[in-house]
PDB file of C-alpha atoms in Angstrom:
ATOM      1  CA  MET A 807      43.734  32.235 -33.687  1.00  0.00           C
ATOM      2  CA  LEU A 808      43.940  35.958 -34.416  1.00  0.00           C
ATOM      3  CA  ASP A 809      42.059  38.202 -36.777  1.00  0.00           C
ATOM      4  CA  VAL A 810      44.224  40.204 -39.183  1.00  0.00           C
ATOM      5  CA  ASP A 811      44.094  43.139 -36.766  1.00  0.00           C
ATOM      6  CA  GLY A 812      45.984  41.039 -34.194  1.00  0.00           C
ATOM      7  CA  TRP A 813      43.021  40.616 -31.831  1.00  0.00           C
ATOM      8  CA  GLY A 814      41.530  37.241 -30.924  1.00  0.00           C
ATOM      9  CA  LEU A 815      39.345  35.574 -33.548  1.00  0.00           C
ATOM     10  CA  GLY A 816      35.726  36.137 -32.575  1.00  0.00           C
ATOM     11  CA  TRP A 817      36.694  38.542 -29.763  1.00  0.00           C
ATOM     12  CA  PRO A 818      34.838  41.893 -29.620  1.00  0.00           C
ATOM     13  CA  LYS A 819      36.539  44.586 -31.668  1.00  0.00           C
ATOM     14  CA  GLY A 820      38.177  47.548 -29.984  1.00  0.00           C
ATOM     15  CA  GLY A 821      39.952  45.499 -27.336  1.00  0.00           C
ATOM     16  CA  GLY A 822      36.921  43.790 -25.793  1.00  0.00           C
ATOM     17  CA  PHE A 823      36.913  40.347 -24.188  1.00  0.00           C
ATOM     18  CA  PRO A 824      34.614  37.352 -24.777  1.00  0.00           C
ATOM     19  CA  ALA A 825      31.465  37.483 -22.674  1.00  0.00           C
ATOM     20  CA  VAL A 826      31.526  33.743 -21.990  1.00  0.00           C
ATOM     21  CA  LYS A 827      32.879  31.586 -19.191  1.00  0.00           C
ATOM     22  CA  TYR A 828      35.951  29.742 -20.352  1.00  0.00           C
ATOM     23  CA  GLN A 829      34.828  26.366 -19.021  1.00  0.00           C
ATOM     24  CA  TYR A 830      32.206  26.324 -21.773  1.00  0.00           C
ATOM     25  CA  SER A 831      34.776  26.925 -24.522  1.00  0.00           C
ATOM     26  CA  TYR A 832      36.854  23.855 -23.631  1.00  0.00           C
ATOM     27  CA  CYS A 833      35.736  21.087 -26.019  1.00  0.00           C
ATOM     28  CA  GLY A 834      32.753  23.362 -26.625  1.00  0.00           C
ATOM     29  CA  VAL A 835      30.226  23.689 -29.415  1.00  0.00           C
ATOM     30  CA  GLY A 836      28.220  26.632 -30.650  1.00  0.00           C
ATOM     31  CA  ALA A 837      29.225  29.994 -32.096  1.00  0.00           C
ATOM     32  CA  LYS A 838      28.848  31.645 -28.696  1.00  0.00           C
ATOM     33  CA  TYR A 839      31.603  29.474 -27.231  1.00  0.00           C
ATOM     34  CA  VAL A 840      34.036  28.622 -30.050  1.00  0.00           C
ATOM     35  CA  ALA A 841      35.450  30.301 -33.145  1.00  0.00           C
ATOM     36  CA  GLY A 842      37.471  28.870 -36.020  1.00  0.00           C
ATOM     37  CA  ARG A 843      36.086  25.342 -36.317  1.00  0.00           C
ATOM     38  CA  ASP A 844      36.057  25.566 -40.114  1.00  0.00           C
ATOM     39  CA  ILE A 845      39.809  26.185 -40.032  1.00  0.00           C
ATOM     40  CA  VAL A 846      40.412  23.339 -37.598  1.00  0.00           C
ATOM     41  CA  GLU A 847      38.450  20.810 -39.618  1.00  0.00           C
ATOM     42  CA  ALA A 848      40.187  21.796 -42.859  1.00  0.00           C
ATOM     43  CA  HIS A 849      43.528  21.505 -41.038  1.00  0.00           C
ATOM     44  CA  THR A 850      42.611  18.033 -39.755  1.00  0.00           C
ATOM     45  CA  LYS A 851      41.756  16.773 -43.242  1.00  0.00           C
ATOM     46  CA  ALA A 852      44.923  18.272 -44.731  1.00  0.00           C
ATOM     47  CA  CYS A 853      47.140  16.670 -42.050  1.00  0.00           C
ATOM     48  CA  LEU A 854      45.549  13.258 -42.566  1.00  0.00           C
ATOM     49  CA  TYR A 855      45.906  13.612 -46.339  1.00  0.00           C
ATOM     50  CA  ALA A 856      49.585  14.489 -45.852  1.00  0.00           C
ATOM     51  CA  GLY A 857      50.146  11.241 -43.951  1.00  0.00           C
ATOM     52  CA  LEU A 858      50.903  12.767 -40.551  1.00  0.00           C
ATOM     53  CA  ASP A 859      50.364  10.843 -37.320  1.00  0.00           C
ATOM     54  CA  PHE A 860      47.394  13.066 -36.519  1.00  0.00           C
ATOM     55  CA  GLU A 861      45.443  11.921 -33.474  1.00  0.00           C
ATOM     56  CA  GLY A 862      42.727  14.504 -32.889  1.00  0.00           C
ATOM     57  CA  THR A 863      41.721  18.060 -32.057  1.00  0.00           C
ATOM     58  CA  ASN A 864      39.567  20.025 -29.634  1.00  0.00           C
ATOM     59  CA  ALA A 865      38.556  23.547 -28.713  1.00  0.00           C
ATOM     60  CA  GLU A 866      40.670  24.881 -25.859  1.00  0.00           C
ATOM     61  CA  VAL A 867      39.825  26.842 -22.715  1.00  0.00           C
ATOM     62  CA  MET A 868      40.487  30.271 -24.214  1.00  0.00           C
ATOM     63  CA  PHE A 869      37.938  31.443 -26.787  1.00  0.00           C
ATOM     64  CA  GLY A 870      39.399  31.136 -30.303  1.00  0.00           C
ATOM     65  CA  CYS A 871      42.171  28.783 -29.138  1.00  0.00           C
ATOM     66  CA  TRP A 872      42.414  25.191 -30.382  1.00  0.00           C
ATOM     67  CA  GLU A 873      44.563  22.143 -29.734  1.00  0.00           C
ATOM     68  CA  TRP A 874      45.579  19.290 -31.978  1.00  0.00           C
ATOM     69  CA  GLN A 875      47.488  16.142 -31.133  1.00  0.00           C
ATOM     70  CA  ILE A 876      50.318  14.489 -33.063  1.00  0.00           C
ATOM     71  CA  GLY A 877      51.087  10.855 -32.280  1.00  0.00           C
ATOM     72  CA  THR A 878      51.497   8.215 -31.216  1.00  0.00           C
ATOM     73  CA  SER A 879      54.786   8.415 -33.181  1.00  0.00           C
ATOM     74  CA  VAL A 880      58.150   6.678 -32.994  1.00  0.00           C
ATOM     75  CA  GLY A 881      61.249   8.806 -32.403  1.00  0.00           C
ATOM     76  CA  ILE A 882      61.988  11.726 -34.680  1.00  0.00           C
ATOM     77  CA  LYS A 883      58.705  11.390 -36.598  1.00  0.00           C
ATOM     78  CA  ALA A 884      56.897  13.136 -33.723  1.00  0.00           C
ATOM     79  CA  PRO A 885      58.666  16.518 -34.099  1.00  0.00           C
ATOM     80  CA  ASP A 886      58.764  16.070 -37.892  1.00  0.00           C
ATOM     81  CA  ASP A 887      54.994  15.725 -38.058  1.00  0.00           C
ATOM     82  CA  LEU A 888      54.411  18.493 -35.526  1.00  0.00           C
ATOM     83  CA  TRP A 889      56.542  20.907 -37.542  1.00  0.00           C
ATOM     84  CA  MET A 890      54.749  20.034 -40.767  1.00  0.00           C
ATOM     85  CA  SER A 891      51.344  20.354 -39.091  1.00  0.00           C
ATOM     86  CA  ARG A 892      52.249  23.899 -38.047  1.00  0.00           C
ATOM     87  CA  TYR A 893      53.021  24.763 -41.651  1.00  0.00           C
ATOM     88  CA  ILE A 894      49.723  23.257 -42.800  1.00  0.00           C
ATOM     89  CA  MET A 895      47.867  25.260 -40.159  1.00  0.00           C
ATOM     90  CA  ALA A 896      49.503  28.478 -41.357  1.00  0.00           C
ATOM     91  CA  ARG A 897      48.452  27.740 -44.949  1.00  0.00           C
ATOM     92  CA  VAL A 898      44.877  26.777 -44.080  1.00  0.00           C
ATOM     93  CA  ALA A 899      44.439  29.805 -41.808  1.00  0.00           C
ATOM     94  CA  GLU A 900      45.817  32.057 -44.546  1.00  0.00           C
ATOM     95  CA  ASP A 901      43.015  30.894 -46.851  1.00  0.00           C
ATOM     96  CA  HIS A 902      40.533  32.060 -44.201  1.00  0.00           C
ATOM     97  CA  GLY A 903      42.221  35.406 -43.544  1.00  0.00           C
ATOM     98  CA  VAL A 904      43.287  34.329 -40.050  1.00  0.00           C
ATOM     99  CA  ASP A 905      46.682  34.556 -38.358  1.00  0.00           C
ATOM    100  CA  ILE A 906      48.052  31.885 -36.005  1.00  0.00           C
ATOM    101  CA  THR A 907      50.152  32.575 -32.926  1.00  0.00           C
ATOM    102  CA  TYR A 908      51.782  30.072 -30.575  1.00  0.00           C
ATOM    103  CA  HIS A 909      52.853  32.747 -28.092  1.00  0.00           C
ATOM    104  CA  PRO A 910      52.694  31.218 -24.585  1.00  0.00           C
ATOM    105  CA  LYS A 911      50.601  34.097 -23.225  1.00  0.00           C
ATOM    106  CA  PRO A 912      49.084  35.928 -26.205  1.00  0.00           C
ATOM    107  CA  MET A 913      46.243  37.725 -24.422  1.00  0.00           C
ATOM    108  CA  GLY A 914      47.901  38.695 -21.144  1.00  0.00           C
ATOM    109  CA  GLN A 915      47.884  37.456 -17.560  1.00  0.00           C
ATOM    110  CA  LEU A 916      44.111  37.451 -17.133  1.00  0.00           C
ATOM    111  CA  HIS A 917      43.627  34.762 -19.777  1.00  0.00           C
ATOM    112  CA  PRO A 918      44.889  31.199 -20.307  1.00  0.00           C
ATOM    113  CA  GLY A 919      48.123  30.534 -22.160  1.00  0.00           C
ATOM    114  CA  VAL A 920      49.248  28.250 -24.976  1.00  0.00           C
ATOM    115  CA  GLY A 921      51.338  25.171 -24.225  1.00  0.00           C
ATOM    116  CA  LEU A 922      52.660  22.218 -26.194  1.00  0.00           C
ATOM    117  CA  HIS A 923      52.484  19.210 -23.897  1.00  0.00           C
ATOM    118  CA  HIS A 924      54.785  16.304 -24.765  1.00  0.00           C
ATOM    119  CA  ASN A 925      53.768  12.716 -24.000  1.00  0.00           C
ATOM    120  CA  MET A 926      56.733  10.345 -23.857  1.00  0.00           C
ATOM    121  CA  SER A 927      57.479   6.735 -23.014  1.00  0.00           C
ATOM    122  CA  THR A 928      60.128   4.117 -23.645  1.00  0.00           C
ATOM    123  CA  LYS A 929      59.532   0.434 -24.206  1.00  0.00           C
ATOM    124  CA  GLY A 930      60.581  -0.142 -20.618  1.00  0.00           C
ATOM    125  CA  MET A 931      58.012   2.340 -19.291  1.00  0.00           C
ATOM    126  CA  ARG A 932      55.250   0.625 -21.251  1.00  0.00           C
ATOM    127  CA  SER A 933      56.237  -2.874 -20.104  1.00  0.00           C
ATOM    128  CA  ASP A 934      55.299  -4.623 -16.857  1.00  0.00           C
ATOM    129  CA  GLY A 935      57.239  -3.045 -14.014  1.00  0.00           C
ATOM    130  CA  GLY A 936      57.734   0.117 -16.038  1.00  0.00           C
ATOM    131  CA  PHE A 937      56.536   2.367 -13.223  1.00  0.00           C
ATOM    132  CA  LYS A 938      59.938   1.974 -11.575  1.00  0.00           C
ATOM    133  CA  ILE A 939      61.574   3.372 -14.726  1.00  0.00           C
ATOM    134  CA  ILE A 940      59.041   6.215 -14.738  1.00  0.00           C
ATOM    135  CA  GLU A 941      59.941   7.060 -11.134  1.00  0.00           C
ATOM    136  CA  GLU A 942      63.651   7.062 -12.014  1.00  0.00           C
ATOM    137  CA  SER A 943      62.943   9.396 -14.946  1.00  0.00           C
ATOM    138  CA  LEU A 944      60.931  11.755 -12.740  1.00  0.00           C
ATOM    139  CA  LYS A 945      63.899  12.126 -10.389  1.00  0.00           C
ATOM    140  CA  LYS A 946      66.173  12.941 -13.336  1.00  0.00           C
ATOM    141  CA  LEU A 947      63.661  15.439 -14.705  1.00  0.00           C
ATOM    142  CA  GLU A 948      63.439  17.140 -11.321  1.00  0.00           C
ATOM    143  CA  THR A 949      67.235  17.436 -11.132  1.00  0.00           C
ATOM    144  CA  ASN A 950      67.334  19.006 -14.614  1.00  0.00           C
ATOM    145  CA  HIS A 951      64.173  21.100 -14.247  1.00  0.00           C
ATOM    146  CA  MET A 952      65.645  24.552 -14.928  1.00  0.00           C
ATOM    147  CA  LYS A 953      67.812  23.204 -17.749  1.00  0.00           C
ATOM    148  CA  HIS A 954      64.615  22.147 -19.490  1.00  0.00           C
ATOM    149  CA  ILE A 955      62.738  25.363 -18.679  1.00  0.00           C
ATOM    150  CA  LYS A 956      65.444  27.411 -20.407  1.00  0.00           C
ATOM    151  CA  GLN A 957      64.879  25.450 -23.652  1.00  0.00           C
ATOM    152  CA  TYR A 958      61.126  24.895 -23.465  1.00  0.00           C
ATOM    153  CA  GLY A 959      60.044  27.917 -25.488  1.00  0.00           C
ATOM    154  CA  ASN A 960      61.141  30.360 -28.135  1.00  0.00           C
ATOM    155  CA  ASP A 961      61.780  32.791 -25.254  1.00  0.00           C
ATOM    156  CA  GLU A 962      62.158  31.637 -21.655  1.00  0.00           C
ATOM    157  CA  ALA A 963      60.637  34.843 -20.293  1.00  0.00           C
ATOM    158  CA  THR A 964      57.333  34.449 -22.141  1.00  0.00           C
ATOM    159  CA  ASN A 965      56.972  30.824 -21.060  1.00  0.00           C
ATOM    160  CA  ARG A 966      57.507  31.959 -17.468  1.00  0.00           C
ATOM    161  CA  GLN A 967      54.511  34.242 -17.974  1.00  0.00           C
ATOM    162  CA  ARG A 968      52.473  31.117 -18.739  1.00  0.00           C
ATOM    163  CA  LEU A 969      53.874  28.879 -15.973  1.00  0.00           C
ATOM    164  CA  THR A 970      52.458  30.791 -13.003  1.00  0.00           C
ATOM    165  CA  GLY A 971      50.573  28.078 -11.146  1.00  0.00           C
ATOM    166  CA  LYS A 972      47.303  29.452 -12.550  1.00  0.00           C
ATOM    167  CA  PHE A 973      45.150  28.253 -15.462  1.00  0.00           C
ATOM    168  CA  GLU A 974      46.169  24.619 -14.856  1.00  0.00           C
ATOM    169  CA  THR A 975      49.922  25.204 -15.007  1.00  0.00           C
ATOM    170  CA  ALA A 976      52.760  24.490 -12.603  1.00  0.00           C
ATOM    171  CA  SER A 977      55.041  27.294 -11.452  1.00  0.00           C
ATOM    172  CA  PHE A 978      58.146  27.578 -13.630  1.00  0.00           C
ATOM    173  CA  ASP A 979      60.539  27.604 -10.648  1.00  0.00           C
ATOM    174  CA  LYS A 980      59.253  24.460  -8.930  1.00  0.00           C
ATOM    175  CA  PHE A 981      59.167  20.907 -10.289  1.00  0.00           C
ATOM    176  CA  SER A 982      56.183  18.732  -9.447  1.00  0.00           C
ATOM    177  CA  TRP A 983      54.465  15.602 -10.656  1.00  0.00           C
ATOM    178  CA  GLY A 984      51.195  13.896  -9.866  1.00  0.00           C
ATOM    179  CA  PHE A 985      48.464  11.530 -10.983  1.00  0.00           C
ATOM    180  CA  ALA A 986      45.755  13.196 -13.089  1.00  0.00           C
ATOM    181  CA  ASP A 987      47.098  16.557 -11.885  1.00  0.00           C
ATOM    182  CA  ARG A 988      46.751  19.329 -14.456  1.00  0.00           C
ATOM    183  CA  LYS A 989      48.676  21.711 -12.188  1.00  0.00           C
ATOM    184  CA  ALA A 990      51.806  19.520 -12.132  1.00  0.00           C
ATOM    185  CA  SER A 991      54.943  19.873 -14.248  1.00  0.00           C
ATOM    186  CA  ILE A 992      54.605  16.201 -15.184  1.00  0.00           C
ATOM    187  CA  ARG A 993      51.230  14.488 -15.217  1.00  0.00           C
ATOM    188  CA  LEU A 994      50.738  10.721 -15.054  1.00  0.00           C
ATOM    189  CA  GLN A 995      47.545   8.906 -15.917  1.00  0.00           C
ATOM    190  CA  ARG A 996      45.402   8.031 -12.936  1.00  0.00           C
ATOM    191  CA  ASN A 997      45.894   4.270 -13.366  1.00  0.00           C
ATOM    192  CA  THR A 998      49.655   4.324 -14.061  1.00  0.00           C
ATOM    193  CA  LYS A 999      50.652   3.083 -10.621  1.00  0.00           C
ATOM    194  CA  GLU A1000      47.928   0.413 -10.538  1.00  0.00           C
ATOM    195  CA  LYS A1001      48.942  -0.907 -13.957  1.00  0.00           C
ATOM    196  CA  GLY A1002      52.617  -0.591 -13.088  1.00  0.00           C
ATOM    197  CA  LYS A1003      53.439   1.011 -16.436  1.00  0.00           C
ATOM    198  CA  GLY A1004      52.525   3.893 -18.741  1.00  0.00           C
ATOM    199  CA  PHE A1005      53.869   7.195 -20.028  1.00  0.00           C
ATOM    200  CA  ILE A1006      54.687  10.691 -18.802  1.00  0.00           C
ATOM    201  CA  GLU A1007      53.126  13.981 -19.929  1.00  0.00           C
ATOM    202  CA  ASP A1008      55.475  16.959 -19.734  1.00  0.00           C
ATOM    203  CA  ARG A1009      53.215  20.016 -19.438  1.00  0.00           C
ATOM    204  CA  ARG A1010      56.016  22.598 -19.259  1.00  0.00           C
ATOM    205  CA  PRO A1011      56.847  23.288 -22.957  1.00  0.00           C
ATOM    206  CA  ALA A1012      55.431  26.498 -24.437  1.00  0.00           C
ATOM    207  CA  GLY A1013      53.243  26.559 -27.512  1.00  0.00           C
ATOM    208  CA  ASP A1014      56.080  28.104 -29.535  1.00  0.00           C
ATOM    209  CA  CYS A1015      58.739  25.608 -28.415  1.00  0.00           C
ATOM    210  CA  ASP A1016      61.052  23.736 -30.769  1.00  0.00           C
ATOM    211  CA  PRO A1017      59.781  20.124 -30.592  1.00  0.00           C
ATOM    212  CA  TYR A1018      63.174  18.790 -31.681  1.00  0.00           C
ATOM    213  CA  LEU A1019      64.828  20.464 -28.691  1.00  0.00           C
ATOM    214  CA  VAL A1020      62.159  19.251 -26.283  1.00  0.00           C
ATOM    215  CA  CYS A1021      62.249  15.647 -27.510  1.00  0.00           C
ATOM    216  CA  GLY A1022      66.041  15.707 -27.460  1.00  0.00           C
ATOM    217  CA  LEU A1023      66.124  16.993 -23.883  1.00  0.00           C
ATOM    218  CA  LEU A1024      63.615  14.382 -22.704  1.00  0.00           C
ATOM    219  CA  LEU A1025      65.642  11.581 -24.258  1.00  0.00           C
ATOM    220  CA  GLU A1026      68.930  12.911 -22.949  1.00  0.00           C
ATOM    221  CA  THR A1027      67.632  13.429 -19.416  1.00  0.00           C
ATOM    222  CA  CYS A1028      65.689  10.176 -19.125  1.00  0.00           C
ATOM    223  CA  LEU A1029      68.030   7.879 -21.089  1.00  0.00           C
ATOM    224  CA  GLY A1030      71.379   9.643 -21.022  1.00  0.00           C
ATOM    225  CA  PRO A1031      73.396  11.484 -23.704  1.00  0.00           C
ATOM    226  CA  ALA A1032      73.996   9.884 -27.118  1.00  0.00           C
ATOM    227  CA  GLY A1033      76.436   7.006 -26.769  1.00  0.00           C
ATOM    228  CA  THR A1034      75.577   6.282 -23.105  1.00  0.00           C
ATOM    229  CA  LYS A1035      75.763   2.578 -22.350  1.00  0.00           C
ATOM    230  CA  LYS A1036      73.848   0.428 -19.918  1.00  0.00           C
ATOM    231  CA  ALA A1037      74.830  -3.212 -19.509  1.00  0.00           C
ATOM    232  CA  GLY A1038      77.211  -2.741 -22.410  1.00  0.00           C
ATOM    233  CA  LYS A1039      74.524  -1.537 -24.825  1.00  0.00           C
ATOM    234  CA  PRO A1040      73.855   2.059 -25.935  1.00  0.00           C
ATOM    235  CA  VAL A1041      70.559   3.337 -24.482  1.00  0.00           C
ATOM    236  CA  CYS A1042      70.495   6.358 -26.745  1.00  0.00           C
ATOM    237  CA  PRO A1043      72.617   5.498 -29.784  1.00  0.00           C
ATOM    238  CA  PRO A1044      73.983   8.392 -31.835  1.00  0.00           C
ATOM    239  CA  THR A1045      72.165   9.267 -35.040  1.00  0.00           C
ATOM    240  CA  LYS A1046      73.996   8.194 -38.200  1.00  0.00           C
TER     241      LYS A1046
END
């Protein structure tokens, strides 16, 4: 969140930086550690009223930065609802005289960035034995890593500024995955292997990414292009 002068909401005027440790802003409370909660709560109510699959929200690591979650949704409704929730946020923030940016690195290299993590699963991944399908998908995602990186933000260069290996990000030029690993390209829940099923969290997309492109790439890479058949049946049927 930005003030109308383009500087962070609640940040000291004249180019100053918050005098708080960022670990206290994450999921934090209190005016010393967070700014903009009134906007976030109004946004939450508006999204629920609009019928979006709105899951929750929390203060993020960087002071004045917030996250909200869309889902769990089926198919195209996920990017639909995400896009609409962005519009609602812009309108609510406007009423409070605040500007919203999704720039991947809005405050420079010394501060955390803004991502848009995508959680994804297929019925097979969620079923018993689904971990094998997850492993197959991870191999495909690794093979197509740079193809995804090029499409995972409004501008590839700015997302590379975010994906440095710092501030709980993976480096843009190296694919990785791990259990409960915030520094991995793809994170799996800690108990995924024990349960033998679950979902994947792609942590590479930038905050300003096009969710339709990201969801499309994930489906195409993990399931195959539209019209691909497996055992005689299309795994990703074309949209009519």
